[in-house]
Amino acid sequence: MKIEEIELYLVKMPLIHFFETSFGREIEKEFILIRIAGNGMEGWGEVVANKLPLYSYETNKTAWHVLKDIFIPLIFKESIVSPEQFQSKVSRFKGHNMAKAGLELGLWDLNAKKEDFPLWKLYGGEKEEIPSGVSIGIQDSISQLLSRIENFLNLGYQRIKLKIKPGWDLEILKKVRKDFPDIFLSVDANGAYSLKYKEHLKRLDDFNLMMIEQPFPAPSFWDHAQLQKELKTPICLDESITSYQDVEQAFKIGSYKIINIKVGRVGGIIEAKKIHDFCMANSIPVWCGGMLESGIGRAHNIHLASLPNFKLPNDISASKRYYSQDIIEPEVEVTNKGTIKVPQGPGIGVTPVKERINKIAIYKEIFRLD
Ligand code: OSB
Ligand code: MG
């Protein structure tokens, strides 16, 4: 097989409902799609960077730059075809994990299609359905929050995750627990606190939470370990973990009890699997995080989440929880048991709809083997 063509799309999709975290409110999602063509087949990847460097330092422009000027020319020059070859050539370049992951995902999809295998089989996945949770942003009022929780529970979601920050934490949790005493509940601070809040954060133990995700800014390994020593609620790291090495270092000092794996944040599936395997060997459960992906990125996440140590509900929800119309067919659906079926067709197992992608594209560029 030869890679003949790589196309980048900068696209924009309005969110059905705003999504607010401790770092700000998003009303639309701007991201990059990658189409890789060779031997009459196509693989698709998604870059989960945003317009602004709020979640991490990467932006769509930094990703576009390294893709166009460094990684794509390298693929053509070195005749790279497989994800493994790709990683062996780009690992010397520091950072830019979301850009690397987007290309690697496209190569995985293309290679799996060539083998006529669904991705989950290539990865060693074992589940036919994965448990689905939902991440609920900061709302304008507590009554809006309570009614959103109720709606998602009625749709079957197995776990509710609430975004928190100072001023939107203990009070809302009291009210949520009053109305929903027994649900699987977790919170995500996106780094909104510091160790100065230690005593305040210890009160989270009163709410029977599955975890608190990323209380302190990345990486704060030592600070997280200090909090975990005094907190019964498990700490789950998200932003702090950008590689296998981070997972290993933070394990040694006890910074976490759970890991959220995002392919984009750690630079691809190969790194994600290393993290998965390390955590499995050390009895650390993992789950798959989300970046409000389109159906393409989400389909990739579903295959990854079929691996055996994805033991907790994932931030992978139905297409219509995010967007009025997704860009894949069939769209992602959640069963009334709160699960998502892992696609069985080759590659990502869903079909990107070109007309819809072209409609949401702001800018496109195509690169060819010459
Ligand atoms: O911290 O997990 C996060 C979305 C954007 C940026 C960061 C996060 C999130 C989510 C959404 O929580 C999860 C999803 O895609 O459903
Ligand atoms: Mg998070």
mmCIF file of C-alpha atoms and ligand atoms in Angstrom:
data_model
loop_
_atom_site.group_PDB
_atom_site.id
_atom_site.type_symbol
_atom_site.label_atom_id
_atom_site.label_comp_id
_atom_site.label_asym_id
_atom_site.label_seq_id
_atom_site.Cartn_x
_atom_site.Cartn_y
_atom_site.Cartn_z
ATOM 1 C CA MET A 1 0.000 0.000 0.000
ATOM 2 C CA LYS A 2 1.046 3.578 -0.672
ATOM 3 C CA ILE A 3 -0.331 6.786 0.806
ATOM 4 C CA GLU A 4 -1.249 8.883 -2.238
ATOM 5 C CA GLU A 5 -3.197 11.775 -0.807
ATOM 6 C CA ILE A 6 -3.760 13.486 2.524
ATOM 7 C CA GLU A 7 -6.468 16.082 2.937
ATOM 8 C CA LEU A 8 -6.939 18.462 5.866
ATOM 9 C CA TYR A 9 -10.282 20.089 6.637
ATOM 10 C CA LEU A 10 -10.779 22.868 9.139
ATOM 11 C CA VAL A 11 -14.404 22.490 10.182
ATOM 12 C CA LYS A 12 -16.849 24.144 12.529
ATOM 13 C CA MET A 13 -19.943 22.635 14.141
ATOM 14 C CA PRO A 14 -22.378 24.439 16.456
ATOM 15 C CA LEU A 15 -23.048 22.631 19.734
ATOM 16 C CA ILE A 16 -26.696 21.917 20.595
ATOM 17 C CA HIS A 17 -26.142 23.310 24.098
ATOM 18 C CA PHE A 18 -23.220 25.420 25.334
ATOM 19 C CA PHE A 19 -20.499 23.531 27.181
ATOM 20 C CA GLU A 20 -18.930 25.390 30.099
ATOM 21 C CA THR A 21 -15.915 24.278 32.104
ATOM 22 C CA SER A 22 -13.768 26.086 34.638
ATOM 23 C CA PHE A 23 -11.772 27.486 31.678
ATOM 24 C CA GLY A 24 -14.700 28.898 29.732
ATOM 25 C CA ARG A 25 -17.853 28.421 27.687
ATOM 26 C CA GLU A 26 -17.874 26.837 24.230
ATOM 27 C CA ILE A 27 -20.829 27.281 21.890
ATOM 28 C CA GLU A 28 -19.296 25.701 18.827
ATOM 29 C CA LYS A 29 -16.510 23.291 18.090
ATOM 30 C CA GLU A 30 -13.795 24.096 15.564
ATOM 31 C CA PHE A 31 -11.431 21.237 14.726
ATOM 32 C CA ILE A 32 -9.448 19.484 12.001
ATOM 33 C CA LEU A 33 -10.433 16.362 10.084
ATOM 34 C CA ILE A 34 -7.854 14.315 8.190
ATOM 35 C CA ARG A 35 -8.562 12.095 5.189
ATOM 36 C CA ILE A 36 -5.770 9.743 4.105
ATOM 37 C CA ALA A 37 -6.174 7.963 0.760
ATOM 38 C CA GLY A 38 -4.255 5.050 -0.723
ATOM 39 C CA ASN A 39 -5.003 1.971 -2.862
ATOM 40 C CA GLY A 40 -8.546 3.166 -3.480
ATOM 41 C CA MET A 41 -9.363 3.344 0.239
ATOM 42 C CA GLU A 42 -9.678 6.163 2.760
ATOM 43 C CA GLY A 43 -8.830 6.480 6.434
ATOM 44 C CA TRP A 44 -10.178 9.258 8.640
ATOM 45 C CA GLY A 45 -8.762 10.929 11.723
ATOM 46 C CA GLU A 46 -9.745 13.878 13.903
ATOM 47 C CA VAL A 47 -7.525 16.412 15.660
ATOM 48 C CA VAL A 48 -9.128 17.426 18.962
ATOM 49 C CA ALA A 49 -7.360 20.763 19.360
ATOM 50 C CA ASN A 50 -9.502 23.884 19.611
ATOM 51 C CA LYS A 51 -9.384 27.459 18.415
ATOM 52 C CA LEU A 52 -7.890 28.647 21.714
ATOM 53 C CA PRO A 53 -5.205 27.019 23.886
ATOM 54 C CA LEU A 54 -7.383 26.578 26.998
ATOM 55 C CA TYR A 55 -7.491 22.830 27.579
ATOM 56 C CA SER A 56 -3.895 22.432 26.371
ATOM 57 C CA TYR A 57 -1.390 24.558 24.464
ATOM 58 C CA GLU A 58 -2.301 23.129 21.065
ATOM 59 C CA THR A 59 -4.605 25.052 18.737
ATOM 60 C CA ASN A 60 -5.976 24.250 15.303
ATOM 61 C CA LYS A 61 -3.327 26.558 13.836
ATOM 62 C CA THR A 62 -0.391 24.918 15.621
ATOM 63 C CA ALA A 63 -1.752 21.526 14.557
ATOM 64 C CA TRP A 64 -2.233 22.659 10.955
ATOM 65 C CA HIS A 65 1.334 23.979 10.918
ATOM 66 C CA VAL A 66 3.022 20.790 12.167
ATOM 67 C CA LEU A 67 0.794 18.603 10.001
ATOM 68 C CA LYS A 68 1.366 20.578 6.820
ATOM 69 C CA ASP A 69 5.011 21.549 7.265
ATOM 70 C CA ILE A 70 6.441 18.559 9.151
ATOM 71 C CA PHE A 71 4.375 15.371 9.546
ATOM 72 C CA ILE A 72 2.649 15.081 6.154
ATOM 73 C CA PRO A 73 5.838 15.735 4.100
ATOM 74 C CA LEU A 74 7.545 13.093 6.268
ATOM 75 C CA ILE A 75 4.850 10.522 5.463
ATOM 76 C CA PHE A 76 5.408 11.017 1.724
ATOM 77 C CA LYS A 77 9.199 11.257 1.926
ATOM 78 C CA GLU A 78 9.649 8.151 4.107
ATOM 79 C CA SER A 79 6.812 6.160 2.466
ATOM 80 C CA ILE A 80 5.158 5.758 5.845
ATOM 81 C CA VAL A 81 2.097 3.521 5.817
ATOM 82 C CA SER A 82 1.612 2.054 9.279
ATOM 83 C CA PRO A 83 0.901 3.775 12.617
ATOM 84 C CA GLU A 84 4.036 2.129 14.070
ATOM 85 C CA GLN A 85 6.279 3.508 11.297
ATOM 86 C CA PHE A 86 4.670 6.899 11.758
ATOM 87 C CA GLN A 87 5.335 6.979 15.507
ATOM 88 C CA SER A 88 8.924 5.815 15.070
ATOM 89 C CA LYS A 89 9.537 8.803 12.772
ATOM 90 C CA VAL A 90 7.698 11.499 14.729
ATOM 91 C CA SER A 91 8.613 10.525 18.286
ATOM 92 C CA ARG A 92 11.724 12.729 18.110
ATOM 93 C CA PHE A 93 9.493 15.775 17.651
ATOM 94 C CA LYS A 94 8.398 17.167 20.993
ATOM 95 C CA GLY A 95 4.765 17.630 21.880
ATOM 96 C CA HIS A 96 1.977 18.365 19.379
ATOM 97 C CA ASN A 97 0.221 15.224 20.574
ATOM 98 C CA MET A 98 -3.194 16.108 19.176
ATOM 99 C CA ALA A 99 -1.757 16.647 15.693
ATOM 100 C CA LYS A 100 0.214 13.390 15.885
ATOM 101 C CA ALA A 101 -2.842 11.492 17.135
ATOM 102 C CA GLY A 102 -5.074 12.797 14.326
ATOM 103 C CA LEU A 103 -2.715 11.436 11.667
ATOM 104 C CA GLU A 104 -2.082 8.212 13.531
ATOM 105 C CA LEU A 105 -5.854 7.613 13.793
ATOM 106 C CA GLY A 106 -6.247 8.132 10.046
ATOM 107 C CA LEU A 107 -3.477 5.593 9.426
ATOM 108 C CA TRP A 108 -5.111 3.095 11.794
ATOM 109 C CA ASP A 109 -8.427 3.443 9.982
ATOM 110 C CA LEU A 110 -6.817 3.019 6.558
ATOM 111 C CA ASN A 111 -4.726 0.029 7.647
ATOM 112 C CA ALA A 112 -7.696 -1.661 9.298
ATOM 113 C CA LYS A 113 -9.773 -1.169 6.134
ATOM 114 C CA LYS A 114 -6.973 -2.696 4.093
ATOM 115 C CA GLU A 115 -7.062 -5.770 6.361
ATOM 116 C CA ASP A 116 -10.881 -5.680 6.327
ATOM 117 C CA PHE A 117 -10.850 -5.642 10.134
ATOM 118 C CA PRO A 118 -12.717 -3.402 12.575
ATOM 119 C CA LEU A 119 -10.345 -1.292 14.645
ATOM 120 C CA TRP A 120 -11.358 -2.883 17.935
ATOM 121 C CA LYS A 121 -10.023 -6.220 16.675
ATOM 122 C CA LEU A 122 -6.682 -4.722 15.710
ATOM 123 C CA TYR A 123 -6.446 -3.111 19.143
ATOM 124 C CA GLY A 124 -7.361 -6.266 21.063
ATOM 125 C CA GLY A 125 -10.751 -4.977 22.190
ATOM 126 C CA GLU A 126 -13.081 -7.394 23.926
ATOM 127 C CA LYS A 127 -16.401 -5.651 24.444
ATOM 128 C CA GLU A 128 -19.311 -5.535 22.018
ATOM 129 C CA GLU A 129 -20.902 -2.662 23.911
ATOM 130 C CA ILE A 130 -19.277 0.009 26.015
ATOM 131 C CA PRO A 131 -20.818 1.885 28.968
ATOM 132 C CA SER A 132 -21.733 5.472 28.270
ATOM 133 C CA GLY A 133 -21.597 8.419 30.646
ATOM 134 C CA VAL A 134 -22.348 12.067 30.097
ATOM 135 C CA SER A 135 -20.348 15.160 31.026
ATOM 136 C CA ILE A 136 -22.519 18.125 32.044
ATOM 137 C CA GLY A 137 -21.055 21.602 31.954
ATOM 138 C CA ILE A 138 -21.562 24.463 34.377
ATOM 139 C CA GLN A 139 -25.099 25.815 33.900
ATOM 140 C CA ASP A 140 -26.666 29.222 34.476
ATOM 141 C CA SER A 141 -28.695 27.904 37.405
ATOM 142 C CA ILE A 142 -29.001 24.901 39.662
ATOM 143 C CA SER A 143 -32.542 24.191 38.437
ATOM 144 C CA GLN A 144 -31.250 23.945 34.857
ATOM 145 C CA LEU A 145 -28.554 21.571 36.043
ATOM 146 C CA LEU A 146 -31.047 19.341 37.852
ATOM 147 C CA SER A 147 -33.331 19.124 34.850
ATOM 148 C CA ARG A 148 -30.423 18.297 32.526
ATOM 149 C CA ILE A 149 -29.338 15.512 34.864
ATOM 150 C CA GLU A 150 -32.845 14.109 34.901
ATOM 151 C CA ASN A 151 -33.084 14.165 31.096
ATOM 152 C CA PHE A 152 -29.802 12.326 30.634
ATOM 153 C CA LEU A 153 -30.723 9.722 33.248
ATOM 154 C CA ASN A 154 -34.003 9.127 31.423
ATOM 155 C CA LEU A 155 -31.998 8.472 28.248
ATOM 156 C CA GLY A 156 -30.135 5.702 30.073
ATOM 157 C CA TYR A 157 -26.689 7.228 30.681
ATOM 158 C CA GLN A 158 -24.870 5.209 33.329
ATOM 159 C CA ARG A 159 -22.866 7.971 34.960
ATOM 160 C CA ILE A 160 -23.210 11.729 35.322
ATOM 161 C CA LYS A 161 -20.088 13.885 35.463
ATOM 162 C CA LEU A 162 -20.415 17.465 36.622
ATOM 163 C CA LYS A 163 -17.991 20.233 35.847
ATOM 164 C CA ILE A 164 -17.028 22.073 39.025
ATOM 165 C CA LYS A 165 -15.048 25.162 40.051
ATOM 166 C CA PRO A 166 -14.829 27.227 43.237
ATOM 167 C CA GLY A 167 -18.367 28.548 43.821
ATOM 168 C CA TRP A 168 -20.009 25.786 41.752
ATOM 169 C CA ASP A 169 -19.131 22.727 43.795
ATOM 170 C CA LEU A 170 -20.305 21.807 47.330
ATOM 171 C CA GLU A 171 -23.633 23.646 47.122
ATOM 172 C CA ILE A 172 -24.658 22.117 43.814
ATOM 173 C CA LEU A 173 -23.526 18.666 44.947
ATOM 174 C CA LYS A 174 -25.741 18.925 48.024
ATOM 175 C CA LYS A 175 -28.765 19.638 45.851
ATOM 176 C CA VAL A 176 -27.872 17.008 43.246
ATOM 177 C CA ARG A 177 -27.418 14.330 45.905
ATOM 178 C CA LYS A 178 -30.713 15.326 47.529
ATOM 179 C CA ASP A 179 -32.596 14.672 44.280
ATOM 180 C CA PHE A 180 -30.429 11.789 43.010
ATOM 181 C CA PRO A 181 -29.001 10.015 46.066
ATOM 182 C CA ASP A 182 -27.848 6.810 44.354
ATOM 183 C CA ILE A 183 -26.635 7.657 40.848
ATOM 184 C CA PHE A 184 -23.061 7.113 39.684
ATOM 185 C CA LEU A 185 -21.699 10.639 39.978
ATOM 186 C CA SER A 186 -18.277 12.199 39.414
ATOM 187 C CA VAL A 187 -16.853 15.715 39.146
ATOM 188 C CA ASP A 188 -14.247 17.363 36.904
ATOM 189 C CA ALA A 189 -12.479 20.574 37.917
ATOM 190 C CA ASN A 190 -10.237 21.004 34.848
ATOM 191 C CA GLY A 191 -7.531 22.294 37.167
ATOM 192 C CA ALA A 192 -9.596 25.014 38.843
ATOM 193 C CA TYR A 193 -8.195 24.514 42.380
ATOM 194 C CA SER A 194 -4.848 24.615 44.164
ATOM 195 C CA LEU A 195 -3.535 22.929 47.303
ATOM 196 C CA LYS A 196 -4.779 25.965 49.244
ATOM 197 C CA TYR A 197 -8.234 24.425 48.762
ATOM 198 C CA LYS A 198 -7.231 21.128 50.379
ATOM 199 C CA GLU A 199 -9.645 21.328 53.314
ATOM 200 C CA HIS A 200 -12.450 22.506 51.027
ATOM 201 C CA LEU A 201 -11.828 19.632 48.581
ATOM 202 C CA LYS A 202 -11.819 17.075 51.401
ATOM 203 C CA ARG A 203 -15.515 17.825 51.869
ATOM 204 C CA LEU A 204 -16.129 16.168 48.496
ATOM 205 C CA ASP A 205 -15.828 12.891 50.395
ATOM 206 C CA ASP A 206 -19.353 13.516 51.727
ATOM 207 C CA PHE A 207 -20.963 12.941 48.313
ATOM 208 C CA ASN A 208 -20.024 9.375 47.423
ATOM 209 C CA LEU A 209 -18.352 10.396 44.142
ATOM 210 C CA MET A 210 -16.758 7.860 41.800
ATOM 211 C CA MET A 211 -13.844 10.275 41.390
ATOM 212 C CA ILE A 212 -12.682 13.857 41.203
ATOM 213 C CA GLU A 213 -11.015 14.556 37.886
ATOM 214 C CA GLN A 214 -8.053 16.932 37.595
ATOM 215 C CA PRO A 215 -8.485 19.161 40.682
ATOM 216 C CA PHE A 216 -5.180 21.000 40.083
ATOM 217 C CA PRO A 217 -3.618 22.430 36.908
ATOM 218 C CA ALA A 218 -1.455 20.045 34.874
ATOM 219 C CA PRO A 219 0.818 18.465 35.852
ATOM 220 C CA SER A 220 0.908 19.094 39.683
ATOM 221 C CA PHE A 221 1.871 15.466 40.325
ATOM 222 C CA TRP A 222 3.166 16.186 43.814
ATOM 223 C CA ASP A 223 0.182 18.334 44.816
ATOM 224 C CA HIS A 224 -2.253 15.695 43.589
ATOM 225 C CA ALA A 225 -0.415 13.111 45.693
ATOM 226 C CA GLN A 226 -0.742 15.319 48.803
ATOM 227 C CA LEU A 227 -4.478 15.636 48.257
ATOM 228 C CA GLN A 228 -4.972 11.942 47.452
ATOM 229 C CA LYS A 229 -3.341 11.008 50.779
ATOM 230 C CA GLU A 230 -6.117 12.791 52.660
ATOM 231 C CA LEU A 231 -9.018 12.193 50.294
ATOM 232 C CA LYS A 232 -11.060 8.983 50.150
ATOM 233 C CA THR A 233 -12.550 9.928 46.773
ATOM 234 C CA PRO A 234 -10.242 8.661 44.011
ATOM 235 C CA ILE A 235 -8.373 11.304 42.027
ATOM 236 C CA CYS A 236 -8.516 10.796 38.259
ATOM 237 C CA LEU A 237 -5.959 12.602 36.113
ATOM 238 C CA ASP A 238 -6.868 14.048 32.721
ATOM 239 C CA GLU A 239 -4.789 17.086 31.605
ATOM 240 C CA SER A 240 -1.763 15.996 33.680
ATOM 241 C CA ILE A 241 -1.258 12.843 31.623
ATOM 242 C CA THR A 242 0.335 13.474 28.234
ATOM 243 C CA SER A 243 2.380 10.276 27.936
ATOM 244 C CA TYR A 244 3.127 6.831 29.329
ATOM 245 C CA GLN A 245 5.998 8.398 31.239
ATOM 246 C CA ASP A 246 3.618 10.752 33.057
ATOM 247 C CA VAL A 247 1.481 7.786 34.101
ATOM 248 C CA GLU A 248 4.503 5.932 35.445
ATOM 249 C CA GLN A 249 5.991 8.913 37.302
ATOM 250 C CA ALA A 250 2.705 9.906 38.893
ATOM 251 C CA PHE A 251 2.015 6.290 39.904
ATOM 252 C CA LYS A 252 5.260 6.182 41.889
ATOM 253 C CA ILE A 253 4.218 9.058 44.108
ATOM 254 C CA GLY A 254 0.510 8.179 44.350
ATOM 255 C CA SER A 255 -0.992 11.113 42.440
ATOM 256 C CA TYR A 256 -4.047 9.182 41.176
ATOM 257 C CA LYS A 257 -6.203 6.081 41.468
ATOM 258 C CA ILE A 258 -7.897 6.344 38.063
ATOM 259 C CA ILE A 259 -6.734 7.531 34.623
ATOM 260 C CA ASN A 260 -8.814 9.152 31.916
ATOM 261 C CA ILE A 261 -7.324 8.275 28.515
ATOM 262 C CA LYS A 262 -7.747 10.698 25.618
ATOM 263 C CA VAL A 263 -5.987 9.635 22.448
ATOM 264 C CA GLY A 264 -5.334 13.217 21.375
ATOM 265 C CA ARG A 265 -3.806 14.238 24.692
ATOM 266 C CA VAL A 266 -1.334 11.323 24.736
ATOM 267 C CA GLY A 267 -0.422 11.458 21.034
ATOM 268 C CA GLY A 268 -2.131 8.395 19.603
ATOM 269 C CA ILE A 269 -3.402 4.860 20.064
ATOM 270 C CA ILE A 270 0.032 3.291 20.503
ATOM 271 C CA GLU A 271 0.736 5.478 23.546
ATOM 272 C CA ALA A 272 -2.843 5.046 24.799
ATOM 273 C CA LYS A 273 -2.445 1.263 24.709
ATOM 274 C CA LYS A 274 0.833 1.423 26.634
ATOM 275 C CA ILE A 275 -0.956 3.464 29.304
ATOM 276 C CA HIS A 276 -3.890 1.051 29.280
ATOM 277 C CA ASP A 277 -1.598 -1.959 29.747
ATOM 278 C CA PHE A 278 0.427 -0.329 32.540
ATOM 279 C CA CYS A 279 -2.737 0.595 34.401
ATOM 280 C CA MET A 280 -4.188 -2.893 33.956
ATOM 281 C CA ALA A 281 -1.015 -4.460 35.364
ATOM 282 C CA ASN A 282 -1.194 -2.116 38.360
ATOM 283 C CA SER A 283 -4.942 -2.438 39.050
ATOM 284 C CA ILE A 284 -5.697 1.141 38.011
ATOM 285 C CA PRO A 285 -9.020 1.364 36.144
ATOM 286 C CA VAL A 286 -9.169 3.617 33.086
ATOM 287 C CA TRP A 287 -11.979 5.132 31.025
ATOM 288 C CA CYS A 288 -12.106 7.027 27.754
ATOM 289 C CA GLY A 289 -12.401 10.795 27.958
ATOM 290 C CA GLY A 290 -13.964 12.991 25.308
ATOM 291 C CA MET A 291 -13.249 16.305 23.591
ATOM 292 C CA LEU A 292 -16.755 16.884 22.181
ATOM 293 C CA GLU A 293 -15.598 15.037 19.081
ATOM 294 C CA SER A 294 -17.548 14.681 15.878
ATOM 295 C CA GLY A 295 -18.671 11.184 14.959
ATOM 296 C CA ILE A 296 -15.280 10.440 13.409
ATOM 297 C CA GLY A 297 -13.284 11.061 16.583
ATOM 298 C CA ARG A 298 -16.003 9.472 18.674
ATOM 299 C CA ALA A 299 -16.063 6.284 16.573
ATOM 300 C CA HIS A 300 -12.307 6.027 17.149
ATOM 301 C CA ASN A 301 -12.884 6.449 20.899
ATOM 302 C CA ILE A 302 -15.516 3.695 20.925
ATOM 303 C CA HIS A 303 -13.065 1.170 19.457
ATOM 304 C CA LEU A 304 -10.402 2.125 21.999
ATOM 305 C CA ALA A 305 -12.871 1.862 24.876
ATOM 306 C CA SER A 306 -13.534 -1.791 23.997
ATOM 307 C CA LEU A 307 -10.155 -2.741 25.539
ATOM 308 C CA PRO A 308 -10.472 -4.763 28.757
ATOM 309 C CA ASN A 309 -9.189 -2.257 31.335
ATOM 310 C CA PHE A 310 -11.715 0.429 30.313
ATOM 311 C CA LYS A 311 -13.626 -0.459 33.451
ATOM 312 C CA LEU A 312 -15.656 2.705 34.084
ATOM 313 C CA PRO A 313 -18.316 4.554 32.033
ATOM 314 C CA ASN A 314 -16.750 6.692 29.309
ATOM 315 C CA ASP A 315 -17.302 10.301 28.232
ATOM 316 C CA ILE A 316 -18.643 8.978 24.944
ATOM 317 C CA SER A 317 -22.248 10.015 24.443
ATOM 318 C CA ALA A 318 -24.746 9.874 21.576
ATOM 319 C CA SER A 319 -24.239 12.136 18.531
ATOM 320 C CA LYS A 320 -27.412 14.056 19.344
ATOM 321 C CA ARG A 321 -26.152 14.951 22.819
ATOM 322 C CA TYR A 322 -23.599 17.207 21.054
ATOM 323 C CA TYR A 323 -24.757 18.079 17.522
ATOM 324 C CA SER A 324 -28.045 18.409 15.660
ATOM 325 C CA GLN A 325 -26.547 16.422 12.807
ATOM 326 C CA ASP A 326 -23.380 14.355 13.032
ATOM 327 C CA ILE A 327 -21.034 13.833 10.065
ATOM 328 C CA ILE A 328 -21.159 10.031 10.085
ATOM 329 C CA GLU A 329 -23.717 7.385 9.189
ATOM 330 C CA PRO A 330 -25.037 5.755 11.202
ATOM 331 C CA GLU A 331 -24.837 8.329 13.999
ATOM 332 C CA VAL A 332 -23.725 7.215 17.470
ATOM 333 C CA GLU A 333 -26.669 6.081 19.580
ATOM 334 C CA VAL A 334 -26.982 5.160 23.227
ATOM 335 C CA THR A 335 -29.189 2.180 24.122
ATOM 336 C CA ASN A 336 -31.710 2.456 26.962
ATOM 337 C CA LYS A 337 -29.227 0.453 29.068
ATOM 338 C CA GLY A 338 -26.760 3.317 28.617
ATOM 339 C CA THR A 339 -24.395 1.499 26.293
ATOM 340 C CA ILE A 340 -22.980 2.119 22.819
ATOM 341 C CA LYS A 341 -22.529 -0.748 20.381
ATOM 342 C CA VAL A 342 -19.006 -1.078 18.996
ATOM 343 C CA PRO A 343 -19.163 -0.837 15.165
ATOM 344 C CA GLN A 344 -18.406 -4.103 13.388
ATOM 345 C CA GLY A 345 -17.524 -2.876 9.876
ATOM 346 C CA PRO A 346 -13.916 -2.420 8.692
ATOM 347 C CA GLY A 347 -11.847 0.419 10.192
ATOM 348 C CA ILE A 348 -13.877 2.873 12.252
ATOM 349 C CA GLY A 349 -16.956 0.989 11.033
ATOM 350 C CA VAL A 350 -19.002 4.116 10.301
ATOM 351 C CA THR A 351 -19.137 6.184 7.117
ATOM 352 C CA PRO A 352 -18.103 9.851 7.041
ATOM 353 C CA VAL A 353 -20.647 11.794 4.971
ATOM 354 C CA LYS A 354 -18.687 13.969 2.521
ATOM 355 C CA GLU A 355 -21.544 16.369 1.700
ATOM 356 C CA ARG A 356 -21.970 17.194 5.379
ATOM 357 C CA ILE A 357 -18.240 17.562 5.905
ATOM 358 C CA ASN A 358 -17.935 19.892 2.925
ATOM 359 C CA LYS A 359 -20.818 21.963 4.278
ATOM 360 C CA ILE A 360 -19.101 22.570 7.615
ATOM 361 C CA ALA A 361 -15.601 23.048 6.135
ATOM 362 C CA ILE A 362 -14.114 26.523 6.553
ATOM 363 C CA TYR A 363 -10.900 25.679 4.753
ATOM 364 C CA LYS A 364 -9.387 22.643 3.014
ATOM 365 C CA GLU A 365 -5.963 21.732 1.733
ATOM 366 C CA ILE A 366 -4.827 18.659 -0.138
ATOM 367 C CA PHE A 367 -1.327 17.161 -0.241
ATOM 368 C CA ARG A 368 -0.210 14.542 -2.776
ATOM 369 C CA LEU A 369 2.629 12.129 -3.289
ATOM 370 C CA ASP A 370 4.737 13.403 -6.203
HETATM 371 O O1 OSB B 1 -12.092 17.727 30.763
HETATM 372 O O2 OSB B 1 -13.018 15.969 30.063
HETATM 373 C C1 OSB B 1 -12.772 17.173 29.919
HETATM 374 C C2 OSB B 1 -14.653 18.521 26.872
HETATM 375 C C3 OSB B 1 -13.727 19.396 26.374
HETATM 376 C C4 OSB B 1 -12.542 19.584 27.042
HETATM 377 C C5 OSB B 1 -12.271 18.861 28.219
HETATM 378 C C6 OSB B 1 -13.193 17.964 28.713
HETATM 379 C C7 OSB B 1 -14.409 17.808 28.048
HETATM 380 C C8 OSB B 1 -15.491 16.957 28.518
HETATM 381 C C9 OSB B 1 -16.489 16.492 27.483
HETATM 382 O O3 OSB B 1 -15.692 16.685 29.671
HETATM 383 C C10 OSB B 1 -16.571 15.037 27.321
HETATM 384 C C11 OSB B 1 -17.308 14.640 26.066
HETATM 385 O O4 OSB B 1 -16.749 14.754 24.945
HETATM 386 O O5 OSB B 1 -18.450 14.198 26.192
HETATM 387 MG MG MG B 2 -11.515 16.243 32.175
#
